[in-house]
mmCIF file of C-alpha atoms and ligand atoms in Angstrom:
data_model
loop_
_atom_site.group_PDB
_atom_site.id
_atom_site.type_symbol
_atom_site.label_atom_id
_atom_site.label_comp_id
_atom_site.label_asym_id
_atom_site.label_seq_id
_atom_site.Cartn_x
_atom_site.Cartn_y
_atom_site.Cartn_z
ATOM 1 C CA MET N 14 56.095 41.957 126.616
ATOM 2 C CA ILE N 15 57.935 43.681 129.450
ATOM 3 C CA THR N 16 60.546 46.274 128.551
ATOM 4 C CA PRO N 17 64.204 45.863 129.569
ATOM 5 C CA VAL N 18 63.691 48.829 131.928
ATOM 6 C CA LEU N 19 60.998 47.900 134.468
ATOM 7 C CA PRO N 20 57.981 49.924 133.292
ATOM 8 C CA THR N 21 57.117 51.669 136.582
ATOM 9 C CA TYR N 22 57.170 55.087 134.909
ATOM 10 C CA ASN N 23 54.927 56.549 132.221
ATOM 11 C CA ARG N 24 57.753 58.143 130.317
ATOM 12 C CA ALA N 25 57.476 61.000 127.825
ATOM 13 C CA PRO N 26 59.061 60.101 124.480
ATOM 14 C CA MET N 27 61.929 62.634 124.607
ATOM 15 C CA ALA N 28 65.488 61.537 125.414
ATOM 16 C CA PHE N 29 67.950 64.186 126.482
ATOM 17 C CA VAL N 30 71.617 63.702 125.760
ATOM 18 C CA LYS N 31 72.997 67.062 126.832
ATOM 19 C CA GLY N 32 72.127 69.993 129.055
ATOM 20 C CA GLU N 33 73.059 73.662 129.370
ATOM 21 C CA GLY N 34 71.749 75.693 132.301
ATOM 22 C CA ALA N 35 67.956 75.619 132.128
ATOM 23 C CA TRP N 36 67.975 73.787 128.788
ATOM 24 C CA ALA N 37 67.834 70.062 128.028
ATOM 25 C CA ILE N 38 68.823 69.008 124.515
ATOM 26 C CA THR N 39 67.879 65.911 122.492
ATOM 27 C CA ALA N 40 70.169 63.982 120.124
ATOM 28 C CA ASP N 41 68.893 65.950 117.093
ATOM 29 C CA GLY N 42 69.687 69.239 118.837
ATOM 30 C CA THR N 43 66.124 70.182 119.848
ATOM 31 C CA ARG N 44 66.235 72.399 122.930
ATOM 32 C CA TYR N 45 63.654 72.149 125.717
ATOM 33 C CA LEU N 46 63.352 74.769 128.428
ATOM 34 C CA ASP N 47 63.517 72.689 131.606
ATOM 35 C CA LEU N 48 61.221 73.895 134.390
ATOM 36 C CA GLY N 49 61.360 70.498 136.077
ATOM 37 C CA ALA N 50 65.105 70.431 136.743
ATOM 38 C CA GLY N 51 64.970 66.674 137.229
ATOM 39 C CA ILE N 52 62.242 67.252 139.860
ATOM 40 C CA ALA N 53 64.019 69.984 141.826
ATOM 41 C CA VAL N 54 67.363 68.196 141.596
ATOM 42 C CA ASN N 55 69.397 70.291 139.153
ATOM 43 C CA ALA N 56 69.359 73.285 141.469
ATOM 44 C CA LEU N 57 72.214 74.974 139.617
ATOM 45 C CA GLY N 58 71.187 73.936 136.102
ATOM 46 C CA HIS N 59 72.614 71.397 133.721
ATOM 47 C CA ALA N 60 76.369 71.148 133.167
ATOM 48 C CA ASN N 61 77.192 73.819 135.732
ATOM 49 C CA PRO N 62 80.923 74.540 135.299
ATOM 50 C CA ALA N 63 81.594 74.836 139.057
ATOM 51 C CA LEU N 64 79.989 71.441 139.682
ATOM 52 C CA ILE N 65 81.758 69.809 136.758
ATOM 53 C CA ALA N 66 85.038 71.092 138.194
ATOM 54 C CA ALA N 67 84.228 69.821 141.696
ATOM 55 C CA LEU N 68 83.228 66.396 140.369
ATOM 56 C CA THR N 69 86.115 65.901 137.959
ATOM 57 C CA GLU N 70 88.676 67.158 140.437
ATOM 58 C CA GLN N 71 87.454 64.647 143.010
ATOM 59 C CA ALA N 72 87.167 61.915 140.345
ATOM 60 C CA GLY N 73 90.890 62.266 139.714
ATOM 61 C CA LYS N 74 91.678 61.755 143.412
ATOM 62 C CA ILE N 75 89.532 59.050 144.985
ATOM 63 C CA TRP N 76 85.960 57.863 144.313
ATOM 64 C CA HIS N 77 85.052 55.637 147.179
ATOM 65 C CA VAL N 78 86.549 54.400 150.422
ATOM 66 C CA SER N 79 83.501 53.339 152.568
ATOM 67 C CA ASN N 80 82.452 54.728 155.889
ATOM 68 C CA LEU N 81 84.964 52.508 157.661
ATOM 69 C CA TYR N 82 87.338 55.456 157.255
ATOM 70 C CA THR N 83 87.192 59.197 157.794
ATOM 71 C CA ILE N 84 86.048 60.934 154.602
ATOM 72 C CA PRO N 85 87.354 64.517 154.528
ATOM 73 C CA GLU N 86 84.838 65.659 151.862
ATOM 74 C CA GLN N 87 82.024 64.312 154.055
ATOM 75 C CA GLU N 88 83.326 66.054 157.177
ATOM 76 C CA ARG N 89 83.576 69.297 155.266
ATOM 77 C CA LEU N 90 80.004 69.152 153.939
ATOM 78 C CA ALA N 91 78.680 68.132 157.365
ATOM 79 C CA GLU N 92 80.418 71.130 158.933
ATOM 80 C CA MET N 93 78.913 73.450 156.321
ATOM 81 C CA LEU N 94 75.398 72.086 156.990
ATOM 82 C CA VAL N 95 75.811 72.260 160.776
ATOM 83 C CA ASP N 96 77.158 75.776 160.443
ATOM 84 C CA LYS N 97 74.151 77.037 158.477
ATOM 85 C CA THR N 98 71.298 75.205 160.215
ATOM 86 C CA PHE N 99 69.755 74.119 163.520
ATOM 87 C CA ALA N 100 71.597 70.807 163.270
ATOM 88 C CA ASP N 101 74.493 69.495 165.346
ATOM 89 C CA THR N 102 75.115 66.388 163.270
ATOM 90 C CA VAL N 103 74.552 64.933 159.787
ATOM 91 C CA PHE N 104 74.276 61.459 158.235
ATOM 92 C CA PHE N 105 74.638 61.207 154.462
ATOM 93 C CA THR N 106 72.441 59.034 152.257
ATOM 94 C CA ASN N 107 72.041 58.542 148.511
ATOM 95 C CA SER N 108 68.424 59.625 148.297
ATOM 96 C CA GLY N 109 65.461 61.186 150.014
ATOM 97 C CA THR N 110 63.899 57.809 150.672
ATOM 98 C CA GLU N 111 66.947 56.665 152.598
ATOM 99 C CA ALA N 112 66.831 59.901 154.560
ATOM 100 C CA ALA N 113 63.203 59.088 155.477
ATOM 101 C CA GLU N 114 64.237 55.648 156.716
ATOM 102 C CA LEU N 115 66.872 57.093 159.023
ATOM 103 C CA ALA N 116 64.595 59.886 160.241
ATOM 104 C CA ILE N 117 62.028 57.261 161.283
ATOM 105 C CA LYS N 118 64.638 55.043 162.925
ATOM 106 C CA MET N 119 66.218 57.984 164.728
ATOM 107 C CA ALA N 120 62.880 59.147 166.156
ATOM 108 C CA ARG N 121 61.963 55.672 167.397
ATOM 109 C CA LYS N 122 65.428 55.153 168.909
ATOM 110 C CA TYR N 123 65.291 58.506 170.690
ATOM 111 C CA HIS N 124 62.263 57.507 172.732
ATOM 112 C CA TYR N 125 63.682 54.013 173.290
ATOM 113 C CA GLU N 126 66.819 55.658 174.709
ATOM 114 C CA ASN N 127 64.598 57.743 176.977
ATOM 115 C CA GLY N 128 63.253 54.495 178.424
ATOM 116 C CA ALA N 129 59.730 55.101 177.122
ATOM 117 C CA PRO N 130 59.331 53.804 173.580
ATOM 118 C CA ARG N 131 56.701 55.632 171.544
ATOM 119 C CA GLU N 132 55.156 54.119 168.458
ATOM 120 C CA GLU N 133 53.001 56.567 166.583
ATOM 121 C CA ILE N 134 54.435 58.865 163.931
ATOM 122 C CA ILE N 135 51.996 61.427 162.615
ATOM 123 C CA ALA N 136 52.098 62.430 158.966
ATOM 124 C CA PHE N 137 49.796 64.380 156.680
ATOM 125 C CA GLU N 138 47.462 63.599 153.852
ATOM 126 C CA GLY N 139 49.043 64.293 150.461
ATOM 127 C CA ALA N 140 52.551 63.855 151.862
ATOM 128 C CA PHE N 141 55.339 62.141 149.953
ATOM 129 C CA HIS N 142 58.371 60.815 151.801
ATOM 130 C CA GLY N 143 59.732 58.275 149.307
ATOM 131 C CA ARG N 144 59.029 54.768 148.039
ATOM 132 C CA SER N 145 60.551 52.414 150.618
ATOM 133 C CA THR N 146 58.220 50.291 152.722
ATOM 134 C CA GLY N 147 58.676 52.719 155.626
ATOM 135 C CA ALA N 148 58.213 55.853 153.533
ATOM 136 C CA ILE N 149 55.016 54.643 151.847
ATOM 137 C CA ALA N 150 53.618 53.605 155.215
ATOM 138 C CA ALA N 151 54.414 57.081 156.548
ATOM 139 C CA ALA N 152 52.707 58.982 153.723
ATOM 140 C CA GLY N 153 49.955 56.384 153.459
ATOM 141 C CA SER N 154 48.804 57.434 150.000
ATOM 142 C CA GLU N 155 46.321 54.858 148.693
ATOM 143 C CA LYS N 156 47.927 54.927 145.240
ATOM 144 C CA MET N 157 51.385 54.099 146.620
ATOM 145 C CA VAL N 158 50.562 51.512 149.265
ATOM 146 C CA LYS N 159 47.992 49.439 147.361
ATOM 147 C CA GLY N 160 49.156 45.860 146.960
ATOM 148 C CA PHE N 161 52.275 46.266 149.071
ATOM 149 C CA GLY N 162 50.858 45.353 152.457
ATOM 150 C CA PRO N 163 51.221 44.522 155.231
ATOM 151 C CA LEU N 164 52.500 48.030 155.875
ATOM 152 C CA MET N 165 54.919 49.000 158.603
ATOM 153 C CA PRO N 166 52.690 49.863 161.569
ATOM 154 C CA GLY N 167 52.808 52.992 163.692
ATOM 155 C CA PHE N 168 51.859 55.702 161.200
ATOM 156 C CA ARG N 169 48.771 57.844 161.066
ATOM 157 C CA GLN N 170 47.894 60.503 158.521
ATOM 158 C CA LEU N 171 46.002 63.614 159.522
ATOM 159 C CA LYS N 172 44.017 65.819 157.211
ATOM 160 C CA TRP N 173 45.896 68.702 155.620
ATOM 161 C CA PRO N 174 45.096 71.638 157.925
ATOM 162 C CA GLU N 175 42.529 73.932 156.340
ATOM 163 C CA THR N 176 39.618 74.378 158.707
ATOM 164 C CA GLU N 177 39.526 75.074 162.434
ATOM 165 C CA ALA N 178 38.299 71.478 162.880
ATOM 166 C CA ASP N 179 41.468 70.216 161.124
ATOM 167 C CA HIS N 180 43.607 72.205 163.551
ATOM 168 C CA ALA N 181 41.643 70.856 166.486
ATOM 169 C CA ALA N 182 42.162 67.309 165.184
ATOM 170 C CA ILE N 183 45.919 67.933 165.028
ATOM 171 C CA ARG N 184 45.964 69.286 168.588
ATOM 172 C CA ALA N 185 44.060 66.222 169.783
ATOM 173 C CA ALA N 186 46.279 63.771 167.883
ATOM 174 C CA ILE N 187 49.676 64.933 169.172
ATOM 175 C CA THR N 188 50.048 63.614 172.705
ATOM 176 C CA GLU N 189 52.635 62.235 175.165
ATOM 177 C CA LYS N 190 52.329 58.983 173.183
ATOM 178 C CA THR N 191 53.375 60.548 169.880
ATOM 179 C CA CYS N 192 56.838 59.523 168.704
ATOM 180 C CA ALA N 193 57.213 62.177 166.015
ATOM 181 C CA VAL N 194 55.452 64.408 163.534
ATOM 182 C CA ILE N 195 56.734 64.368 159.970
ATOM 183 C CA ILE N 196 55.783 67.088 157.493
ATOM 184 C CA GLU N 197 56.992 68.818 154.333
ATOM 185 C CA PRO N 198 57.010 72.598 154.990
ATOM 186 C CA VAL N 199 55.948 72.873 151.342
ATOM 187 C CA GLN N 200 54.343 69.705 149.964
ATOM 188 C CA GLY N 201 55.874 68.868 146.593
ATOM 189 C CA GLU N 202 54.200 65.788 145.102
ATOM 190 C CA GLY N 203 51.040 66.704 147.011
ATOM 191 C CA GLY N 204 50.557 69.803 144.861
ATOM 192 C CA ILE N 205 52.893 72.591 146.052
ATOM 193 C CA ARG N 206 50.993 73.212 149.246
ATOM 194 C CA LYS N 207 52.800 75.432 151.730
ATOM 195 C CA VAL N 208 52.095 74.852 155.399
ATOM 196 C CA PRO N 209 51.150 78.268 156.815
ATOM 197 C CA ASP N 210 53.934 79.637 159.070
ATOM 198 C CA GLN N 211 51.496 79.793 162.002
ATOM 199 C CA CYS N 212 50.730 76.119 161.559
ATOM 200 C CA LEU N 213 54.414 75.078 161.517
ATOM 201 C CA LYS N 214 54.878 77.107 164.690
ATOM 202 C CA GLY N 215 51.871 75.392 166.211
ATOM 203 C CA LEU N 216 53.363 71.983 165.428
ATOM 204 C CA ARG N 217 56.636 73.040 167.051
ATOM 205 C CA ASP N 218 54.747 74.079 170.191
ATOM 206 C CA LEU N 219 52.747 70.826 170.283
ATOM 207 C CA CYS N 220 55.929 68.767 169.911
ATOM 208 C CA ASP N 221 57.656 70.780 172.652
ATOM 209 C CA ALA N 222 54.697 70.300 174.975
ATOM 210 C CA THR N 223 54.454 66.530 174.416
ATOM 211 C CA GLY N 224 58.079 65.539 173.840
ATOM 212 C CA ALA N 225 57.354 64.349 170.304
ATOM 213 C CA LEU N 226 60.102 64.980 167.759
ATOM 214 C CA LEU N 227 59.418 67.280 164.823
ATOM 215 C CA ILE N 228 60.749 65.993 161.497
ATOM 216 C CA PHE N 229 60.795 68.238 158.442
ATOM 217 C CA ASP N 230 61.030 66.617 155.033
ATOM 218 C CA GLU N 231 62.825 69.289 153.014
ATOM 219 C CA VAL N 232 63.864 66.905 150.251
ATOM 220 C CA GLN N 233 62.022 68.979 147.647
ATOM 221 C CA CYS N 234 61.521 72.408 149.253
ATOM 222 C CA GLY N 235 64.976 72.712 150.844
ATOM 223 C CA MET N 236 68.382 73.797 149.544
ATOM 224 C CA GLY N 237 67.404 77.325 148.561
ATOM 225 C CA ARG N 238 64.322 76.399 146.563
ATOM 226 C CA SER N 239 61.904 78.370 148.741
ATOM 227 C CA GLY N 240 64.155 81.433 148.761
ATOM 228 C CA LYS N 241 65.608 80.560 152.159
ATOM 229 C CA LEU N 242 68.275 77.885 152.524
ATOM 230 C CA PHE N 243 65.567 75.745 154.151
ATOM 231 C CA ALA N 244 61.835 76.428 153.834
ATOM 232 C CA HIS N 245 61.108 76.207 157.561
ATOM 233 C CA GLU N 246 63.215 79.332 158.079
ATOM 234 C CA TRP N 247 60.241 81.366 156.794
ATOM 235 C CA ALA N 248 58.322 80.293 159.912
ATOM 236 C CA GLY N 249 61.176 81.144 162.280
ATOM 237 C CA ILE N 250 61.218 77.744 163.970
ATOM 238 C CA THR N 251 63.430 74.663 163.667
ATOM 239 C CA PRO N 252 62.818 70.911 163.589
ATOM 240 C CA ASP N 253 64.604 68.218 165.600
ATOM 241 C CA ILE N 254 65.356 66.163 162.505
ATOM 242 C CA MET N 255 65.401 67.185 158.843
ATOM 243 C CA MET N 256 65.594 65.186 155.629
ATOM 244 C CA VAL N 257 67.431 66.680 152.661
ATOM 245 C CA ALA N 258 68.165 65.304 149.175
ATOM 246 C CA LYS N 259 67.319 66.320 145.595
ATOM 247 C CA GLY N 260 68.947 69.784 145.232
ATOM 248 C CA ILE N 261 71.856 69.106 147.569
ATOM 249 C CA GLY N 262 73.622 66.944 144.981
ATOM 250 C CA GLY N 263 72.830 69.241 142.058
ATOM 251 C CA GLY N 264 72.232 66.063 139.999
ATOM 252 C CA PHE N 265 74.637 63.744 141.771
ATOM 253 C CA PRO N 266 72.781 61.283 144.053
ATOM 254 C CA LEU N 267 73.070 62.634 147.587
ATOM 255 C CA GLY N 268 70.815 62.975 150.587
ATOM 256 C CA ALA N 269 71.225 63.758 154.265
ATOM 257 C CA VAL N 270 69.573 63.614 157.641
ATOM 258 C CA LEU N 271 70.321 66.590 159.854
ATOM 259 C CA ALA N 272 69.556 66.425 163.560
ATOM 260 C CA THR N 273 70.086 68.044 166.905
ATOM 261 C CA GLU N 274 72.463 66.303 169.281
ATOM 262 C CA GLU N 275 69.513 65.440 171.536
ATOM 263 C CA ALA N 276 67.386 63.862 168.771
ATOM 264 C CA ALA N 277 70.388 61.895 167.482
ATOM 265 C CA LYS N 278 71.485 60.592 170.856
ATOM 266 C CA GLY N 279 70.428 56.998 170.199
ATOM 267 C CA MET N 280 72.314 56.691 166.929
ATOM 268 C CA VAL N 281 75.605 55.377 168.253
ATOM 269 C CA ALA N 282 78.156 53.215 166.400
ATOM 270 C CA GLY N 283 76.521 50.231 164.742
ATOM 271 C CA THR N 284 72.950 51.554 164.755
ATOM 272 C CA HIS N 285 72.896 52.710 161.124
ATOM 273 C CA GLY N 286 75.039 52.667 158.020
ATOM 274 C CA SER N 287 75.325 52.986 154.261
ATOM 275 C CA THR N 288 77.916 51.682 151.846
ATOM 276 C CA TYR N 289 77.721 54.562 149.392
ATOM 277 C CA GLY N 290 76.224 57.231 151.625
ATOM 278 C CA GLY N 291 78.441 60.318 151.786
ATOM 279 C CA ASN N 292 81.042 59.020 149.407
ATOM 280 C CA PRO N 293 83.816 61.409 148.319
ATOM 281 C CA LEU N 294 82.378 62.106 144.844
ATOM 282 C CA ALA N 295 78.910 62.930 146.165
ATOM 283 C CA CYS N 296 80.221 65.074 149.007
ATOM 284 C CA ALA N 297 82.673 66.992 146.826
ATOM 285 C CA VAL N 298 79.765 67.999 144.591
ATOM 286 C CA GLY N 299 77.461 68.584 147.576
ATOM 287 C CA ALA N 300 79.972 70.907 149.207
ATOM 288 C CA LYS N 301 80.199 72.999 146.039
ATOM 289 C CA VAL N 302 76.381 73.150 145.772
ATOM 290 C CA MET N 303 76.140 74.129 149.433
ATOM 291 C CA GLU N 304 78.877 76.763 149.077
ATOM 292 C CA ILE N 305 76.987 78.423 146.196
ATOM 293 C CA ILE N 306 73.409 78.123 147.470
ATOM 294 C CA SER N 307 73.970 79.034 151.122
ATOM 295 C CA ASP N 308 75.387 82.404 150.111
ATOM 296 C CA GLU N 309 72.993 85.226 151.115
ATOM 297 C CA ALA N 310 73.525 87.072 147.836
ATOM 298 C CA PHE N 311 72.588 83.916 145.895
ATOM 299 C CA LEU N 312 69.412 83.471 147.973
ATOM 300 C CA ALA N 313 68.494 87.126 147.424
ATOM 301 C CA GLU N 314 68.728 86.447 143.686
ATOM 302 C CA VAL N 315 66.473 83.386 144.041
ATOM 303 C CA ASN N 316 63.864 85.620 145.688
ATOM 304 C CA ARG N 317 64.194 88.304 143.033
ATOM 305 C CA LYS N 318 63.830 85.752 140.226
ATOM 306 C CA ALA N 319 60.933 84.107 142.034
ATOM 307 C CA ALA N 320 59.075 87.430 142.280
ATOM 308 C CA LEU N 321 59.628 88.041 138.570
ATOM 309 C CA PHE N 322 58.403 84.557 137.637
ATOM 310 C CA ARG N 323 55.459 84.705 139.992
ATOM 311 C CA GLN N 324 54.284 88.038 138.642
ATOM 312 C CA GLY N 325 54.218 86.548 135.131
ATOM 313 C CA LEU N 326 52.420 83.441 136.366
ATOM 314 C CA GLU N 327 49.749 85.510 138.130
ATOM 315 C CA ALA N 328 49.148 87.308 134.829
ATOM 316 C CA LEU N 329 48.962 83.965 133.006
ATOM 317 C CA VAL N 330 46.375 82.672 135.476
ATOM 318 C CA ALA N 331 44.369 85.910 135.225
ATOM 319 C CA SER N 332 44.278 85.779 131.426
ATOM 320 C CA HIS N 333 43.308 82.084 131.247
ATOM 321 C CA PRO N 334 40.686 81.619 133.946
ATOM 322 C CA SER N 335 39.251 78.541 132.242
ATOM 323 C CA LEU N 336 42.595 76.704 132.514
ATOM 324 C CA PHE N 337 44.137 77.941 135.748
ATOM 325 C CA GLU N 338 42.898 78.724 139.206
ATOM 326 C CA ALA N 339 45.872 80.033 141.194
ATOM 327 C CA VAL N 340 49.630 80.230 141.623
ATOM 328 C CA ARG N 341 50.963 78.307 144.600
ATOM 329 C CA GLY N 342 54.244 77.952 146.418
ATOM 330 C CA GLU N 343 57.159 79.956 147.707
ATOM 331 C CA GLY N 344 60.364 81.042 145.984
ATOM 332 C CA LEU N 345 61.056 78.756 143.023
ATOM 333 C CA ILE N 346 58.947 75.849 144.226
ATOM 334 C CA LEU N 347 55.911 77.014 142.303
ATOM 335 C CA GLY N 348 52.680 75.404 141.215
ATOM 336 C CA LEU N 349 49.835 76.249 138.887
ATOM 337 C CA LYS N 350 46.583 74.945 140.314
ATOM 338 C CA CYS N 351 44.642 73.944 137.188
ATOM 339 C CA LYS N 352 41.008 73.823 136.190
ATOM 340 C CA ALA N 353 41.777 71.918 133.000
ATOM 341 C CA THR N 354 43.500 68.552 133.488
ATOM 342 C CA ASN N 355 47.100 69.220 134.567
ATOM 343 C CA THR N 356 48.593 66.343 132.551
ATOM 344 C CA ASP N 357 46.932 67.657 129.363
ATOM 345 C CA ILE N 358 48.670 70.990 129.894
ATOM 346 C CA VAL N 359 52.011 69.317 130.690
ATOM 347 C CA LYS N 360 51.719 67.389 127.401
ATOM 348 C CA ALA N 361 50.727 70.508 125.463
ATOM 349 C CA ALA N 362 53.807 72.230 126.893
ATOM 350 C CA TYR N 363 56.015 69.525 125.366
ATOM 351 C CA ALA N 364 54.841 70.789 121.963
ATOM 352 C CA GLN N 365 56.216 74.213 122.970
ATOM 353 C CA ASN N 366 59.511 72.554 123.977
ATOM 354 C CA LEU N 367 58.805 73.273 127.616
ATOM 355 C CA LEU N 368 59.244 70.778 130.473
ATOM 356 C CA THR N 369 56.975 70.988 133.514
ATOM 357 C CA VAL N 370 55.998 68.346 136.075
ATOM 358 C CA PRO N 371 52.514 67.332 137.193
ATOM 359 C CA ALA N 372 51.683 66.969 140.891
ATOM 360 C CA ALA N 373 48.656 65.761 142.833
ATOM 361 C CA ASP N 374 45.663 68.036 143.403
ATOM 362 C CA ASN N 375 45.632 68.886 139.660
ATOM 363 C CA VAL N 376 48.738 71.061 139.898
ATOM 364 C CA ILE N 377 51.586 71.698 137.463
ATOM 365 C CA ARG N 378 54.950 72.101 139.170
ATOM 366 C CA LEU N 379 57.443 74.726 138.032
ATOM 367 C CA LEU N 380 60.837 74.013 139.590
ATOM 368 C CA PRO N 381 63.432 75.779 137.442
ATOM 369 C CA PRO N 382 67.110 75.810 138.317
ATOM 370 C CA LEU N 383 67.627 78.370 141.091
ATOM 371 C CA ASN N 384 70.046 80.317 138.908
ATOM 372 C CA ILE N 385 67.756 80.459 135.860
ATOM 373 C CA PRO N 386 68.600 83.592 133.841
ATOM 374 C CA ASP N 387 65.902 86.306 133.710
ATOM 375 C CA ALA N 388 65.724 85.873 129.931
ATOM 376 C CA ASP N 389 64.824 82.203 130.378
ATOM 377 C CA ILE N 390 62.083 83.143 132.853
ATOM 378 C CA ALA N 391 60.653 85.469 130.197
ATOM 379 C CA GLU N 392 60.952 82.681 127.612
ATOM 380 C CA ALA N 393 59.215 80.242 129.976
ATOM 381 C CA LEU N 394 56.309 82.667 130.396
ATOM 382 C CA THR N 395 56.033 83.102 126.614
ATOM 383 C CA ARG N 396 55.934 79.333 126.151
ATOM 384 C CA LEU N 397 53.398 78.864 128.950
ATOM 385 C CA GLU N 398 51.216 81.479 127.259
ATOM 386 C CA ALA N 399 51.539 79.635 123.928
ATOM 387 C CA THR N 400 50.717 76.376 125.706
ATOM 388 C CA ALA N 401 47.597 77.900 127.254
ATOM 389 C CA ARG N 402 46.421 79.218 123.870
ATOM 390 C CA ALA N 403 47.003 75.823 122.242
ATOM 391 C CA VAL N 404 44.963 74.059 124.953
ATOM 392 C CA GLU N 405 42.152 76.596 124.639
ATOM 393 C CA ALA N 406 42.057 76.367 120.843
HETATM 394 C C1 PLP U 6 61.521 63.146 146.167
HETATM 395 C C2 PLP U 6 61.091 63.182 147.579
HETATM 396 C C3 PLP U 6 61.427 62.142 148.470
HETATM 397 C C4 PLP U 6 62.129 60.891 148.021
HETATM 398 O O1 PLP U 6 63.392 61.159 147.531
HETATM 399 P P1 PLP U 6 64.121 60.094 146.573
HETATM 400 O O2 PLP U 6 65.468 60.696 146.349
HETATM 401 O O3 PLP U 6 63.282 59.980 145.343
HETATM 402 O O4 PLP U 6 64.198 58.821 147.316
HETATM 403 C C5 PLP U 6 61.061 62.283 149.796
HETATM 404 N N1 PLP U 6 60.417 63.373 150.223
HETATM 405 C C6 PLP U 6 60.076 64.390 149.397
HETATM 406 C C7 PLP U 6 59.381 65.591 149.942
HETATM 407 C C8 PLP U 6 60.385 64.324 148.035
HETATM 408 O O5 PLP U 6 60.026 65.305 147.220
#
């Protein structure tokens, strides 16, 4: 018999009723150290006092007005994002998937405006851009598209660049006919795979040479998670369009599409909309998250904590060569490439009251809150060590 909640998730049996920083707590008071952070969403931990204040203060004023009117909280957050990034303009959504939809529409409209519509959007194997019909067509993962056809046409997935032949295939694929290239600077669901800086630069050059738009999906790797405000900053280049979500709301549903004025030129009044997108509650929280995370001193702390965590993880991998192969990622978007089955280790970690998240390519994701205390990093390493011993036993 079907459950009242549509059973599209294989859920772990724990139910959390309360949170404190990096800890999630069940009804009987059992505390789990949360290295999933709601899949990179709770960037500032559970029950962050500054976010509670921002949310409750706004809740006492006005919740929702619709985008038929000017929303001061939205304008403020847009200005903060424009101020700190390549972007000239921002559209707010409720999720990463909705950001993907607009990014695709914006890219197609841009070339239409130019009088030369271009169809093909190039994506990469292992990518994840969301679960809408457009987003699954873009990523093209067999597991996610099966049974949902016909798919939206116009997408093509290239091999993840590893060999010289892969790079040559990318150079051959991006032409004057290409509408856009969409890529996660660090693949999340795909297994915490960072695109080498040289490769991101190469994509920028190819897009410049052909007039294709470059879209970065920073839904998972953005908002300070990589140690820079946005992960592409490590490569020293910028996209034309960028998708943001997850961390930007700190747990409140919020997403955004950032774009240059040029890339956004087709998106005039009436071309796109959202009832909830950028509502006052979401933007009040988002502005507080942005204020905290975009601070250079905060980002320096993320990098310091990341180095500490990574050092411990390298030691863990070295001392359990039968279970782990390597540490992956950048900043606090980290992955353990496993030799044993990743989901077995994730389950064994539950027994140590530790929450981690599996990813493709047999990887375990470690995405703690960006402000995780050093003591909790040490505790996480102790529990990972205990997990490894239990799996080996
Ligand atoms: C989670 C994710 C999405 C989809 O975001 P939702 O908020 O779940 O719709 C898109 N792209 C990437 C890289 C993601 O990690």
